[in-house]
Amino acid sequence: MRKLIPAFALLIAGCQDLAVTDPNAPDRTRATKAPVSAETFVASSFRTWWPVAGHGNYPSWAFSTVAHDVTSGFADFGQLEISAEPRSAWNNSPVNTQNSVNQRPWYDLYSTISTVNDALIAIDSGLVIGDASRTRRTRAVGKFMQGVSHGYLGLYFDSAFVATEKLALDTITTPQFQPYPVVIKAAISQLDTAIAISQTGSFTLPGDSWMFAAMDQNGFARLANSFAARLLAYSPRTSAERAAVDWNEVIRRIDAGITTDFAPVAQPNILWDDWQRLAARVRSGPPSDYGRPSYWLLGPADSSGGYQNWINTPLTSRQPFQMRTKDRRIQGAAGPTATGKYIGYNASSIGAASRGTYRYSYYYYVRNGTGTSWQNGPTPDMTRTEMDLLKAEALIRLGRASEAVPLINKTRVANGQLPPVTVDGPPDEAGCVPRKLNGQCGSLWDALRYEKGIENYGVNGVIAFFDARGWQTLPENSIVQLPVPGAELATLRRALYSYGGAGNPGSAPAPAPEKCPVSLARCQ
Amino acid sequence: MKLYRRAWYSGLAMSLFAALAPGSARAQGATNPSSRITGTVTDSLGNHPVAGVQVTVTGGRLGAITDAEGRYTINGVAPGTHTIDARRLGFKPLTRPGIVVNEGATTTLNLHIVSVPLMLEAVVSTGVVDPTSGTRVPFTVGRVDAENAPVPSANAVETIQGKIAGVTVVPSGQPGTGTNIVLRSPTSINKSNSPLIVVDGVILSQAFDGSTADLESLDIESVEVVKGAAAASLYGSRASSGVIQIRTKRGASLPEGPTHITVRSEIGTSSIANKKHWAKYNYYMVDSAATTYLNAAGAPVTRAARVPKPIFSRFQDSRYPDPTYDQIQRFFDPGQTYKNSVTMAQNGGRTNWLLSLVNSNQDGVVLNAGTYGQNDVRLNLDHQLRDDWRISFSGFGSRSKRRDLNGNTFFQLINQAPDVNLLQPDPDGTPYIFQPDPEGREPNPLYVLATQFRERKSARTLGSLASHYGPLSWLSFDADVSYDRSDRNLSYFLDQGLKSPTFGSAGDPGQITQTQGTTDALNASTSANLLGHYKALTLRSTLRALIEREDNSVVIADGTNFAAPGVRSLDNAQNRFVSSTLESVRSTGYFGTLGANYGDRYIFDGLIRHDGSSLFGPDERWHKYYRWSGAWRMASESWWPFKGLINEFKPRISRGTAGGRPSFADQFETFDFTTGGGLVKNTLGNKALKPELSTETEFGLDMIMKDRYSVQLSYAKNRVTDQLIQIPLPGFYGYTTQWQNAGTVEGNTVEATFQAQILRGPKLTWQLGLVADRSRNRITEFDRSCFTTNTIAYRCAGSTLGSMYGFAFLKQAAGLPTGAQARAAEFQTNDDGLLVWVGPGNTYTEGETKKLWGTSTTIGTSNYGWGMPILQQDANGNTAVRKIGDGTPRFHYGISNNVGWHDLTFYTLLDVNVGGNAYNQTNQRMYQYGRSSDVDQAGKPQEDKKIVDYYVNLYSANNPVDYFVEDAGFVKLREISMRYQLPRSFSGALSRVGASGASLSLIGRNVLTWTKYKGYDPEVGTPNVRLDSFDYPRYRTFTTSVEINF
């Protein structure tokens, strides 16, 4: 018997099955074969899109500081170098420690697209997800996510690869990158397909998953139209391109778009807004907060002359100052240190002088308080105000400025408690808001830009950058778009390139903030 | 086909040995119980009786172990002529041929055995199939015996530190957190470089962190180390980084007789050895006597209303008006450490056993945090079922509990101002205030530690059962099964309403986490061993089959937003999340060895192993490994000219292969489940993955002179191909990466081990040990884009695994961008050796006198602040990433001295690292807010003072930068002990309670460190990535121990 023991062990060794499956995660075949998991692919795709669409730290901090929307003395999230002045080229090396600025949106958006495509391929192959309504919902949202993901690739990058469910990716070894207008066009087409699918029958999206905002198929179609409006209006890299946008189409999309804020309800660890969390962060003791509203954003509201003095001081000598303004979003009624509706005052400066005192600001963001709404409350991505002001811009550009006036006055009067503007701009009086760089009262165009800046601050981390490049308000030599990440170029064995900096392609021209797109009073 | 191959191996070996076997079996025959061999074994040096010597009749099954008086008796010896072997750990094996035993008679055989002060001569069992004297092994096997390690280490694995050449150990500072070990040069770019660890035949799972933390050092009998593939091929696809084999004490080493009991108690204190240099000054406006703060108008104000000096006059040279504290002194608190053990053992002839119980506790050095407690029980049992059948059992159980720190503890500490009182109570009743500084940026770490409950409970169960059956003198069988079970339970609880770093004084909504992890690893093997003699030729062969089964499971449950305070239940959390992981690994292996020894002079060893593992896809599941090695014992040749001077002179060569395996998930196309049930693509699986294949060639020379000096020299060259590297995929795939075999690492190591028994008189002995090594490595092939990782590490063809990459400050104007070269005269190198812009006609000392701080100039797209250090740019105008240091030391030495004088034993171990950098990110962070004493300007001449922003500039936004690369070389008095064996006259009182002896020891660990390094301790990070990033520092302990033997 004892002699059999070794033989027995040998037998065991010989018989042990070495084929082990992965019990932790499905592979593509398993995931797309089952209707429920194929649906999950689409249902969870919004969560990978959300952080890189202005609600995570990449590229929000880089873009918002480049755009002179937020100012910060911190170096996290790639904001310090890219927003330093004078502006230099973006370091697109794969070993740049801040390479997440363009890697995160690139890879996360493609991850979203790819995951959705797998489910769409399965549906195209005949997979039925529950019933016709659920299948329709999955297809519609799948195409929507494909559209907004390609759309944001088009908004961020100079070029990208359009990857739909019709392509057999495994056969592609040298992907053909398309210039961003082609990508944007494809994205809008995908959104239109989503709209068309949604109108073939009814479905509902729940409030606690999918896009974390309850809506029916009609609300879904409106949202898709609003995103299409964004893509049309925000994709231009220059003021000339922005002028050439089909603004009538923008208005059509906005009118067919959202009627209330698109504000997904955050859930801890599932979907939250880290951009909003940091924009609103107030520490336990002064100096508080992380990023602050910049003087470039708030300064036009100042009636003390401080802003004009600041802007005329050489960059490296600028020091923060206390403003006086009638805008109750910035300053409370009790005086210049009183907290406004959106903005508080704190004279402590944070950040190192060696990083530039021009980054200092005495103002901080209180609109979202210091609570936890960023992790368990509504976190707006697209406000009705944004759409109103985008429509106002369209109307001005189309020569219908008088129709834009009430759209601008909505928040200006209700939130800012400022006197309404007219087609000539704000009333020409002491304390007018906004003012031009020379201290005179601003135009309607200035009022529009100011209104959109103050209302969108802290809501979405990338919109201000899109506006700034189209309005030609970026500092000279800023990047106007991101290059394909260096890591991706290295993987594809392509030459490294970048944007920004003096003399480089893709750099912003000298700013002309007060130059109106059409003839208006008080305009250049 | 596979079955056919196995039959072929087996058949070949059987045929070979069948021809040789009859000659070996002649000693077998009828026995007469009245025939016996008896005698006494004494030490040849002092003529003292030696207990515990195993005396056996060669080629048979008979044997005995000497008692306390050195006596032995072997009954039932067959009449005839026999060869007698005598073996005991620490002595040279002795063989006495030609012993005649007559029918019914007693043969007296007194033996003198020679102690082995030289480890080179010790019997080793790692890397070889059966125990062999080190002088007959054709490759390097490092060994440490318990008697060479009088200072018990924190865990068993650390015992080898400084005692075996080619071993790099970087223990983590926090008690109970395991050890990082690399043997020779690292073998893997991305996967583990940790060696395989085997304890009494139990192959420890490497699937989870801290696998070494539980291993009790007091149980050790010996630790053996084979460092690379040239020796470790025996262990196949898990052995590319070498093997450490730990054997624990057994009753077998005791003389037959009564139960021996040893009670040991060690107690002492732990304390931080080196302090960080903390800033003592500030840059606020104060009066001339520094008794009060002033506002901008010069009026006295409170601290809350204080104002800093103007930005460009902000020199950190004002004393604090308020009391200041040494925050390091207050935060680090000497803790108590103790270890109590009871060991009971008996050798009852056919059965021997050992039972040990250990209870230990380490407080660590952080105030009220980091305590680690462990309780162990070990039972080792051997039983001779029959003369030809022996079974052995080894069992170990451990329970431990650790209070953990949170990851930001030391970061929070270094951000505290010197004038805040961390020890004042918080209004919420917590003994430490949450935010002692109205301007504080980080909370008081003591508040966080007091309010956030983090506990890690572990249980470890190791068991092995081995059976040896030797029916014939030329044939034996072994079978063993071993089991490793680990349970980890991590708990985290932060009650609702307590202040937290995230929610500040508003109060946290409550957080709870429960993590449960288990590992079950089972290994089993069976083997046939064959032995044959043909004249002067001895052949040995083993054929073995092995299986490995390992299952891991982890369940994590998180909850936030409590419904009610004070309830430590997940049910209390209104938001709950769970996740789990299951992994199974199945492996099978077969190997055959053939060892030949001709005339005890020419030694050959060959091995082939065939391994299959579920970690690979179907087409790459099976791989072969081999080893061949040879040695020539030249000093045994008749013509050897240095007899009497050089007793052993053995050149040797060994070449072997071993493997490194991927992680469980690497072959699978994986999706990540996101919290809340979402799915996102992660890694594209690769079924074609192959093992990392390590091929090592080792040349060496072993030498023994005058039986008291030994030298072992080795040169090992290693090439590890098929490196498992995560290859980024084009974005449109959706999968971010795929593991591929896409690189090669080459390394080499030069090692020297010198051992000398300088004095070996009856009353005074002095043993000296010296180990030295130098390892180098380089990535020679790398089929992917270069990338940075772990903050400072850089992976690229041509780089080394220890290299550090980052930004570099210019030292000379020649490094300025081309566009600035025309104005090079405006730049100067300051007293820190850094290039700064000073402007036309100025010097770097005139910042204050000419009010130049704060001025700047722009050249091209670069802005140069006056007096500010400048980062080197690349051709594109971006900050250049370049090599800034290398963590690999130039040389490493370990020097041990063991001096015995009468009843006193004195031991020291000195560990020396020459060269090698560490990256001091902790100090870098202390520059951000002026907490490092480097930022203090008090006492400097005004012209040399720098404003605080100069240091913020050096901080470089926490990017790796050459300024914080430091020489981490050190000389460390790592271990020191003084042991006094109480003379019998003093132990009379003890004898009345049955004690037979007692000793007292004074022990110090990490006693003194001589280094230029500015951190707490230069032993930081891991052997490859020497990053000092707010880690728990290594600390020193002083203890006393009492040991009583019954």
mmCIF file of N, CA, C and O in Angstrom, chain A residues 431-488:
data_model
loop_
_atom_site.group_PDB
_atom_site.id
_atom_site.type_symbol
_atom_site.label_atom_id
_atom_site.label_comp_id
_atom_site.label_asym_id
_atom_site.label_seq_id
_atom_site.Cartn_x
_atom_site.Cartn_y
_atom_site.Cartn_z
ATOM 1 N N GLY A 431 -20.450 102.348 -11.199
ATOM 2 C CA GLY A 431 -20.619 100.977 -10.706
ATOM 3 C C GLY A 431 -21.201 100.044 -11.742
ATOM 4 O O GLY A 431 -21.730 98.984 -11.397
ATOM 5 N N CYS A 432 -21.119 100.430 -13.030
ATOM 6 C CA CYS A 432 -21.669 99.536 -14.042
ATOM 7 C C CYS A 432 -20.878 98.231 -14.091
ATOM 8 O O CYS A 432 -19.688 98.188 -13.811
ATOM 9 N N VAL A 433 -21.623 97.193 -14.427
ATOM 10 C CA VAL A 433 -21.028 95.862 -14.520
ATOM 11 C C VAL A 433 -21.506 95.233 -15.817
ATOM 12 O O VAL A 433 -22.728 95.212 -16.064
ATOM 13 N N PRO A 434 -20.619 94.773 -16.650
ATOM 14 C CA PRO A 434 -19.153 94.777 -16.498
ATOM 15 C C PRO A 434 -18.536 96.026 -17.112
ATOM 16 O O PRO A 434 -19.197 96.772 -17.827
ATOM 17 N N ARG A 435 -17.254 96.178 -16.786
ATOM 18 C CA ARG A 435 -16.487 97.278 -17.364
ATOM 19 C C ARG A 435 -15.463 96.745 -18.341
ATOM 20 O O ARG A 435 -15.072 95.592 -18.267
ATOM 21 N N LYS A 436 -15.041 97.637 -19.198
ATOM 22 C CA LYS A 436 -13.958 97.281 -20.122
ATOM 23 C C LYS A 436 -12.611 97.454 -19.420
ATOM 24 O O LYS A 436 -12.534 97.978 -18.305
ATOM 25 N N LEU A 437 -11.574 97.039 -20.103
ATOM 26 C CA LEU A 437 -10.229 97.118 -19.519
ATOM 27 C C LEU A 437 -9.823 98.567 -19.249
ATOM 28 O O LEU A 437 -8.991 98.846 -18.380
ATOM 29 N N ASN A 438 -10.444 99.476 -19.990
ATOM 30 C CA ASN A 438 -10.109 100.885 -19.753
ATOM 31 C C ASN A 438 -11.011 101.513 -18.706
ATOM 32 O O ASN A 438 -10.949 102.709 -18.467
ATOM 33 N N GLY A 439 -11.888 100.741 -18.112
ATOM 34 C CA GLY A 439 -12.726 101.247 -17.032
ATOM 35 C C GLY A 439 -14.080 101.731 -17.484
ATOM 36 O O GLY A 439 -14.954 102.017 -16.664
ATOM 37 N N GLN A 440 -14.289 101.844 -18.780
ATOM 38 C CA GLN A 440 -15.594 102.289 -19.254
ATOM 39 C C GLN A 440 -16.590 101.139 -19.193
ATOM 40 O O GLN A 440 -16.197 99.968 -19.131
ATOM 41 N N CYS A 441 -17.891 101.520 -19.232
ATOM 42 C CA CYS A 441 -18.902 100.479 -19.143
ATOM 43 C C CYS A 441 -18.857 99.596 -20.382
ATOM 44 O O CYS A 441 -18.604 100.068 -21.500
ATOM 45 N N GLY A 442 -19.118 98.317 -20.160
ATOM 46 C CA GLY A 442 -18.953 97.343 -21.228
ATOM 47 C C GLY A 442 -20.107 97.317 -22.195
ATOM 48 O O GLY A 442 -21.144 97.972 -22.020
ATOM 49 N N SER A 443 -19.935 96.512 -23.227
ATOM 50 C CA SER A 443 -20.946 96.351 -24.265
ATOM 51 C C SER A 443 -21.857 95.175 -23.908
ATOM 52 O O SER A 443 -21.651 94.462 -22.916
ATOM 53 N N LEU A 444 -22.843 94.959 -24.748
ATOM 54 C CA LEU A 444 -23.700 93.794 -24.576
ATOM 55 C C LEU A 444 -22.881 92.506 -24.704
ATOM 56 O O LEU A 444 -23.092 91.528 -23.991
ATOM 57 N N TRP A 445 -21.918 92.525 -25.617
ATOM 58 C CA TRP A 445 -21.024 91.378 -25.816
ATOM 59 C C TRP A 445 -20.201 91.116 -24.544
ATOM 60 O O TRP A 445 -20.076 89.990 -24.089
ATOM 61 N N ASP A 446 -19.713 92.214 -23.955
ATOM 62 C CA ASP A 446 -18.969 92.070 -22.697
ATOM 63 C C ASP A 446 -19.879 91.503 -21.610
ATOM 64 O O ASP A 446 -19.460 90.670 -20.791
ATOM 65 N N ALA A 447 -21.124 92.000 -21.590
ATOM 66 C CA ALA A 447 -22.072 91.543 -20.568
ATOM 67 C C ALA A 447 -22.386 90.065 -20.748
ATOM 68 O O ALA A 447 -22.512 89.322 -19.767
ATOM 69 N N LEU A 448 -22.494 89.634 -21.999
ATOM 70 C CA LEU A 448 -22.750 88.216 -22.263
ATOM 71 C C LEU A 448 -21.595 87.358 -21.758
ATOM 72 O O LEU A 448 -21.791 86.358 -21.069
ATOM 73 N N ARG A 449 -20.385 87.763 -22.107
ATOM 74 C CA ARG A 449 -19.210 86.983 -21.706
ATOM 75 C C ARG A 449 -19.098 86.941 -20.182
ATOM 76 O O ARG A 449 -18.840 85.902 -19.587
ATOM 77 N N TYR A 450 -19.300 88.099 -19.563
ATOM 78 C CA TYR A 450 -19.205 88.171 -18.107
ATOM 79 C C TYR A 450 -20.268 87.281 -17.453
ATOM 80 O O TYR A 450 -19.990 86.530 -16.513
ATOM 81 N N GLU A 451 -21.459 87.365 -17.996
ATOM 82 C CA GLU A 451 -22.567 86.612 -17.417
ATOM 83 C C GLU A 451 -22.322 85.104 -17.511
ATOM 84 O O GLU A 451 -22.556 84.354 -16.559
ATOM 85 N N LYS A 452 -21.837 84.692 -18.657
ATOM 86 C CA LYS A 452 -21.607 83.257 -18.822
ATOM 87 C C LYS A 452 -20.467 82.795 -17.915
ATOM 88 O O LYS A 452 -20.507 81.702 -17.350
ATOM 89 N N GLY A 453 -19.463 83.664 -17.775
ATOM 90 C CA GLY A 453 -18.329 83.296 -16.919
ATOM 91 C C GLY A 453 -18.740 83.141 -15.476
ATOM 92 O O GLY A 453 -18.411 82.145 -14.820
ATOM 93 N N ILE A 454 -19.475 84.112 -14.948
ATOM 94 C CA ILE A 454 -19.813 84.089 -13.525
ATOM 95 C C ILE A 454 -20.853 83.015 -13.228
ATOM 96 O O ILE A 454 -20.832 82.391 -12.170
ATOM 97 N N GLU A 455 -21.742 82.756 -14.187
ATOM 98 C CA GLU A 455 -22.786 81.755 -13.949
ATOM 99 C C GLU A 455 -22.256 80.328 -14.126
ATOM 100 O O GLU A 455 -22.742 79.404 -13.499
ATOM 101 N N ASN A 456 -21.289 80.163 -14.998
ATOM 102 C CA ASN A 456 -20.778 78.816 -15.252
ATOM 103 C C ASN A 456 -19.643 78.451 -14.313
ATOM 104 O O ASN A 456 -19.220 77.296 -14.243
ATOM 105 N N TYR A 457 -19.135 79.443 -13.545
ATOM 106 C CA TYR A 457 -17.980 79.158 -12.685
ATOM 107 C C TYR A 457 -18.304 78.039 -11.693
ATOM 108 O O TYR A 457 -19.314 78.051 -11.001
ATOM 109 N N GLY A 458 -17.435 77.063 -11.641
ATOM 110 C CA GLY A 458 -17.601 75.976 -10.676
ATOM 111 C C GLY A 458 -18.634 74.942 -11.072
ATOM 112 O O GLY A 458 -18.872 73.991 -10.338
ATOM 113 N N VAL A 459 -19.272 75.121 -12.225
ATOM 114 C CA VAL A 459 -20.290 74.161 -12.663
ATOM 115 C C VAL A 459 -19.657 73.068 -13.510
ATOM 116 O O VAL A 459 -19.900 71.881 -13.317
ATOM 117 N N ASN A 460 -18.834 73.490 -14.441
ATOM 118 C CA ASN A 460 -18.255 72.565 -15.404
ATOM 119 C C ASN A 460 -16.847 73.051 -15.701
ATOM 120 O O ASN A 460 -16.640 74.230 -15.976
ATOM 121 N N GLY A 461 -15.887 72.181 -15.646
ATOM 122 C CA GLY A 461 -14.489 72.593 -15.686
ATOM 123 C C GLY A 461 -13.907 72.837 -17.065
ATOM 124 O O GLY A 461 -12.726 73.210 -17.161
ATOM 125 N N VAL A 462 -14.672 72.622 -18.133
ATOM 126 C CA VAL A 462 -14.053 72.748 -19.455
ATOM 127 C C VAL A 462 -14.730 73.781 -20.356
ATOM 128 O O VAL A 462 -14.141 74.230 -21.340
ATOM 129 N N ILE A 463 -15.969 74.175 -20.042
ATOM 130 C CA ILE A 463 -16.715 75.065 -20.943
ATOM 131 C C ILE A 463 -16.023 76.418 -21.095
ATOM 132 O O ILE A 463 -15.962 76.981 -22.193
ATOM 133 N N ALA A 464 -15.476 76.934 -20.004
ATOM 134 C CA ALA A 464 -14.850 78.255 -20.072
ATOM 135 C C ALA A 464 -13.699 78.267 -21.078
ATOM 136 O O ALA A 464 -13.455 79.271 -21.758
ATOM 137 N N PHE A 465 -12.997 77.146 -21.176
ATOM 138 C CA PHE A 465 -11.881 77.059 -22.132
ATOM 139 C C PHE A 465 -12.407 77.092 -23.564
ATOM 140 O O PHE A 465 -11.841 77.775 -24.427
ATOM 141 N N PHE A 466 -13.504 76.358 -23.811
ATOM 142 C CA PHE A 466 -14.058 76.352 -25.172
ATOM 143 C C PHE A 466 -14.496 77.754 -25.577
ATOM 144 O O PHE A 466 -14.287 78.187 -26.714
ATOM 145 N N ASP A 467 -15.124 78.457 -24.639
ATOM 146 C CA ASP A 467 -15.555 79.822 -24.931
ATOM 147 C C ASP A 467 -14.350 80.728 -25.162
ATOM 148 O O ASP A 467 -14.335 81.543 -26.080
ATOM 149 N N ALA A 468 -13.334 80.570 -24.315
ATOM 150 C CA ALA A 468 -12.188 81.481 -24.384
ATOM 151 C C ALA A 468 -11.470 81.372 -25.729
ATOM 152 O O ALA A 468 -11.033 82.381 -26.294
ATOM 153 N N ARG A 469 -11.345 80.149 -26.264
ATOM 154 C CA ARG A 469 -10.641 80.050 -27.541
ATOM 155 C C ARG A 469 -11.489 80.609 -28.680
ATOM 156 O O ARG A 469 -10.964 81.171 -29.636
ATOM 157 N N GLY A 470 -12.807 80.454 -28.549
ATOM 158 C CA GLY A 470 -13.678 80.986 -29.604
ATOM 159 C C GLY A 470 -13.880 82.475 -29.485
ATOM 160 O O GLY A 470 -14.154 83.148 -30.475
ATOM 161 N N TRP A 471 -13.757 82.997 -28.281
ATOM 162 C CA TRP A 471 -13.933 84.437 -28.062
ATOM 163 C C TRP A 471 -12.615 85.184 -28.143
ATOM 164 O O TRP A 471 -12.551 86.373 -27.911
ATOM 165 N N GLN A 472 -11.567 84.471 -28.369
ATOM 166 C CA GLN A 472 -10.207 85.024 -28.423
ATOM 167 C C GLN A 472 -9.846 85.765 -27.141
ATOM 168 O O GLN A 472 -9.366 86.895 -27.165
ATOM 169 N N THR A 473 -10.092 85.126 -26.040
ATOM 170 C CA THR A 473 -9.712 85.722 -24.747
ATOM 171 C C THR A 473 -8.597 84.947 -24.063
ATOM 172 O O THR A 473 -8.187 85.310 -22.961
ATOM 173 N N LEU A 474 -8.119 83.872 -24.701
ATOM 174 C CA LEU A 474 -6.991 83.140 -24.110
ATOM 175 C C LEU A 474 -5.728 83.990 -24.142
ATOM 176 O O LEU A 474 -5.515 84.727 -25.110
ATOM 177 N N PRO A 475 -4.885 83.896 -23.141
ATOM 178 C CA PRO A 475 -3.588 84.582 -23.214
ATOM 179 C C PRO A 475 -2.811 84.101 -24.443
ATOM 180 O O PRO A 475 -2.940 82.939 -24.848
ATOM 181 N N GLU A 476 -2.034 84.985 -24.985
ATOM 182 C CA GLU A 476 -1.294 84.658 -26.202
ATOM 183 C C GLU A 476 -0.417 83.417 -25.988
ATOM 184 O O GLU A 476 0.206 83.259 -24.932
ATOM 185 N N ASN A 477 -0.390 82.602 -26.990
ATOM 186 C CA ASN A 477 0.428 81.372 -27.022
ATOM 187 C C ASN A 477 -0.099 80.246 -26.131
ATOM 188 O O ASN A 477 0.590 79.251 -25.922
ATOM 189 N N SER A 478 -1.322 80.440 -25.610
ATOM 190 C CA SER A 478 -1.944 79.313 -24.887
ATOM 191 C C SER A 478 -2.237 78.200 -25.880
ATOM 192 O O SER A 478 -2.400 78.428 -27.080
ATOM 193 N N ILE A 479 -2.348 76.990 -25.360
ATOM 194 C CA ILE A 479 -2.831 75.906 -26.220
ATOM 195 C C ILE A 479 -4.294 76.175 -26.559
ATOM 196 O O ILE A 479 -5.039 76.734 -25.759
ATOM 197 N N VAL A 480 -4.702 75.804 -27.757
ATOM 198 C CA VAL A 480 -6.121 75.920 -28.096
ATOM 199 C C VAL A 480 -6.748 74.535 -28.229
ATOM 200 O O VAL A 480 -7.966 74.407 -28.359
ATOM 201 N N GLN A 481 -5.918 73.519 -28.213
ATOM 202 C CA GLN A 481 -6.414 72.150 -28.251
ATOM 203 C C GLN A 481 -5.285 71.244 -27.759
ATOM 204 O O GLN A 481 -4.129 71.666 -27.640
ATOM 205 N N LEU A 482 -5.639 70.017 -27.491
ATOM 206 C CA LEU A 482 -4.650 69.062 -27.008
ATOM 207 C C LEU A 482 -4.151 68.198 -28.169
ATOM 208 O O LEU A 482 -4.936 67.842 -29.057
ATOM 209 N N PRO A 483 -2.874 67.863 -28.136
ATOM 210 C CA PRO A 483 -2.389 66.889 -29.109
ATOM 211 C C PRO A 483 -2.787 65.477 -28.679
ATOM 212 O O PRO A 483 -3.074 65.238 -27.512
ATOM 213 N N VAL A 484 -2.781 64.572 -29.630
ATOM 214 C CA VAL A 484 -2.949 63.164 -29.280
ATOM 215 C C VAL A 484 -1.857 62.826 -28.257
ATOM 216 O O VAL A 484 -0.702 63.234 -28.427
ATOM 217 N N PRO A 485 -2.197 62.136 -27.174
ATOM 218 C CA PRO A 485 -1.199 61.933 -26.103
ATOM 219 C C PRO A 485 0.094 61.303 -26.611
ATOM 220 O O PRO A 485 0.084 60.437 -27.495
ATOM 221 N N GLY A 486 1.194 61.732 -26.018
ATOM 222 C CA GLY A 486 2.494 61.194 -26.402
ATOM 223 C C GLY A 486 2.563 59.684 -26.256
ATOM 224 O O GLY A 486 3.188 58.992 -27.063
ATOM 225 N N ALA A 487 1.886 59.150 -25.239
ATOM 226 C CA ALA A 487 1.906 57.698 -25.040
ATOM 227 C C ALA A 487 1.227 56.989 -26.211
ATOM 228 O O ALA A 487 1.689 55.937 -26.667
ATOM 229 N N GLU A 488 0.138 57.577 -26.693
ATOM 230 C CA GLU A 488 -0.573 56.976 -27.830
ATOM 231 C C GLU A 488 0.287 57.070 -29.091
ATOM 232 O O GLU A 488 0.371 56.122 -29.875
#
